[in-house]
PDB file of C-alpha atoms in Angstrom:
ATOM      1  CA  MET I  58     -42.061  14.949 -11.819  1.00  0.00           C
ATOM      2  CA  ASN I  59     -40.218  13.637 -14.664  1.00  0.00           C
ATOM      3  CA  THR I  60     -36.678  12.450 -15.010  1.00  0.00           C
ATOM      4  CA  SER I  61     -34.164  11.624 -18.074  1.00  0.00           C
ATOM      5  CA  GLN I  62     -31.121  10.323 -18.057  1.00  0.00           C
ATOM      6  CA  THR I  63     -27.973  12.150 -20.410  1.00  0.00           C
ATOM      7  CA  LEU I  64     -25.038  10.547 -22.054  1.00  0.00           C
ATOM      8  CA  HIS I  65     -21.945  12.180 -20.679  1.00  0.00           C
ATOM      9  CA  ASP I  66     -18.304  11.627 -21.838  1.00  0.00           C
ATOM     10  CA  ALA I  67     -15.705  11.377 -18.590  1.00  0.00           C
ATOM     11  CA  VAL I  68     -12.715  12.134 -18.157  1.00  0.00           C
ATOM     12  CA  VAL I  69     -10.589  10.953 -14.944  1.00  0.00           C
ATOM     13  CA  VAL I  70      -7.207  12.576 -14.514  1.00  0.00           C
ATOM     14  CA  ALA I  71      -4.873  11.483 -12.296  1.00  0.00           C
ATOM     15  CA  PRO I  72      -3.036  13.702  -9.731  1.00  0.00           C
ATOM     16  CA  PRO I  73       0.390  14.291 -11.020  1.00  0.00           C
ATOM     17  CA  VAL I  74       3.284  11.848  -9.813  1.00  0.00           C
ATOM     18  CA  ARG I  75       5.016  13.508  -6.238  1.00  0.00           C
ATOM     19  CA  PRO I  76       8.003  12.654  -4.824  1.00  0.00           C
ATOM     20  CA  GLU I  77       6.260  10.798  -2.208  1.00  0.00           C
ATOM     21  CA  ASP I  78       4.106   8.614  -3.635  1.00  0.00           C
ATOM     22  CA  ILE I  79       4.203   4.708  -3.710  1.00  0.00           C
ATOM     23  CA  ILE I  80       5.514   2.488  -6.270  1.00  0.00           C
ATOM     24  CA  ASP I  81       6.021  -0.563  -4.208  1.00  0.00           C
ATOM     25  CA  ALA I  82       5.644  -2.389  -2.130  1.00  0.00           C
ATOM     26  CA  HIS I  83       6.737  -6.343  -1.410  1.00  0.00           C
ATOM     27  CA  TYR I  84       7.023  -8.771   1.746  1.00  0.00           C
ATOM     28  CA  ASP I  85      10.749 -10.066   2.168  1.00  0.00           C
ATOM     29  CA  ALA I  86      11.094 -13.768   3.086  1.00  0.00           C
ATOM     30  CA  ASP I  87      14.558 -13.582   3.604  1.00  0.00           C
ATOM     31  CA  THR I  88      14.216 -10.142   6.339  1.00  0.00           C
ATOM     32  CA  HIS I  89      10.737 -10.460   7.523  1.00  0.00           C
ATOM     33  CA  LYS I  90       9.890  -6.985   6.390  1.00  0.00           C
ATOM     34  CA  ILE I  91       7.372  -5.406   4.517  1.00  0.00           C
ATOM     35  CA  VAL I  92       9.268  -3.270   2.043  1.00  0.00           C
ATOM     36  CA  VAL I  93       7.509  -0.248   0.513  1.00  0.00           C
ATOM     37  CA  SER I  94       9.413   1.902  -2.435  1.00  0.00           C
ATOM     38  CA  PHE I  95       9.043   5.415  -3.176  1.00  0.00           C
ATOM     39  CA  GLN I  96       9.402   7.620  -6.234  1.00  0.00           C
ATOM     40  CA  ASP I  97      12.105   9.734  -4.861  1.00  0.00           C
ATOM     41  CA  GLY I  98      14.279   6.412  -4.277  1.00  0.00           C
ATOM     42  CA  LYS I  99      13.284   6.621  -0.425  1.00  0.00           C
ATOM     43  CA  ILE I 100      12.608   2.890   0.876  1.00  0.00           C
ATOM     44  CA  ALA I 101      10.889   2.105   4.127  1.00  0.00           C
ATOM     45  CA  ARG I 102      11.867  -1.402   5.383  1.00  0.00           C
ATOM     46  CA  VAL I 103       9.796  -2.136   8.646  1.00  0.00           C
ATOM     47  CA  LEU I 104       9.702  -5.689  10.174  1.00  0.00           C
ATOM     48  CA  THR I 105       5.988  -8.038  10.457  1.00  0.00           C
ATOM     49  CA  THR I 106       6.043  -8.404  13.766  1.00  0.00           C
ATOM     50  CA  GLU I 107       5.805  -4.468  14.385  1.00  0.00           C
ATOM     51  CA  PHE I 108       1.516  -5.158  12.991  1.00  0.00           C
ATOM     52  CA  GLU I 109      -0.579  -7.436  15.117  1.00  0.00           C
ATOM     53  CA  GLU I 110      -3.062  -7.741  12.265  1.00  0.00           C
ATOM     54  CA  LEU I 111      -0.377  -9.413  11.116  1.00  0.00           C
ATOM     55  CA  ALA I 112       0.403 -12.408  12.883  1.00  0.00           C
ATOM     56  CA  ALA I 113      -1.559 -15.011  11.230  1.00  0.00           C
ATOM     57  CA  ALA I 114      -0.450 -14.271   8.371  1.00  0.00           C
ATOM     58  CA  THR I 115       1.100 -16.526   5.505  1.00  0.00           C
ATOM     59  CA  ALA I 116       3.312 -16.486   3.062  1.00  0.00           C
ATOM     60  CA  THR I 117       0.485 -16.539   0.626  1.00  0.00           C
ATOM     61  CA  ASP I 118      -1.320 -13.630   2.498  1.00  0.00           C
ATOM     62  CA  TYR I 119       1.851 -12.038   1.428  1.00  0.00           C
ATOM     63  CA  GLU I 120       1.550 -12.896  -2.087  1.00  0.00           C
ATOM     64  CA  HIS I 121      -1.926  -9.974  -1.278  1.00  0.00           C
ATOM     65  CA  LEU I 122       0.421  -6.745  -0.658  1.00  0.00           C
ATOM     66  CA  ASP I 123      -0.501  -4.269  -2.331  1.00  0.00           C
ATOM     67  CA  GLY I 124       0.904  -0.558  -2.438  1.00  0.00           C
ATOM     68  CA  THR I 125      -0.623   2.477  -3.697  1.00  0.00           C
ATOM     69  CA  ARG I 126      -0.569   5.772  -4.070  1.00  0.00           C
ATOM     70  CA  SER I 127      -2.453   6.074  -0.836  1.00  0.00           C
ATOM     71  CA  GLY I 128      -0.881   2.691   1.420  1.00  0.00           C
ATOM     72  CA  VAL I 129       0.017  -0.672   1.695  1.00  0.00           C
ATOM     73  CA  THR I 130      -2.477  -3.284   2.196  1.00  0.00           C
ATOM     74  CA  CYS I 131      -3.282  -6.816   2.676  1.00  0.00           C
ATOM     75  CA  ILE I 132      -6.433  -8.351   2.257  1.00  0.00           C
ATOM     76  CA  THR I 133      -6.955 -11.606   2.886  1.00  0.00           C
ATOM     77  CA  ASP I 134      -9.500 -14.284   4.985  1.00  0.00           C
ATOM     78  CA  THR I 135      -7.042 -14.377   7.600  1.00  0.00           C
ATOM     79  CA  VAL I 136      -5.965 -10.816   7.304  1.00  0.00           C
ATOM     80  CA  ASP I 137      -7.349  -7.337   7.423  1.00  0.00           C
ATOM     81  CA  PHE I 138      -4.258  -5.019   6.515  1.00  0.00           C
ATOM     82  CA  ALA I 139      -4.027  -1.248   5.607  1.00  0.00           C
ATOM     83  CA  VAL I 140      -1.425   2.009   6.811  1.00  0.00           C
ATOM     84  CA  ALA I 141      -1.232   5.222   5.593  1.00  0.00           C
ATOM     85  CA  ALA I 142       1.472   6.088   2.470  1.00  0.00           C
ATOM     86  CA  SER I 143       2.371   9.117   5.515  1.00  0.00           C
ATOM     87  CA  TRP I 144       3.048   6.310   8.198  1.00  0.00           C
ATOM     88  CA  TRP I 145       5.147   4.999   6.003  1.00  0.00           C
ATOM     89  CA  ARG I 146       6.778   8.045   4.305  1.00  0.00           C
ATOM     90  CA  LYS I 147       8.465   8.880   7.964  1.00  0.00           C
ATOM     91  CA  GLN I 148       9.752   4.901   8.311  1.00  0.00           C
ATOM     92  CA  ALA I 149      11.577   5.659   4.703  1.00  0.00           C
ATOM     93  CA  VAL I 150      14.739   6.563   4.604  1.00  0.00           C
TER      94      VAL I 150
END
């Protein structure tokens, strides 16, 4: 069998922005809540104590909190946390 490599142009297209897309996620040290903002202006605020995975989290860990279209993650040496965007959306007001 003969195989050969060919070069192809790649085009990456992201789906259009939706109102329910997460645009930001951060930790609020004053309230001890994770704050998740959505494209349509809704905001979810949830106490970190709601998540067992965050029991050992430190301020340094929370610097790695990241919100993307698919959800919120915080991955460090001590924390492995990921929650889907759909869950956060249900908490939003």
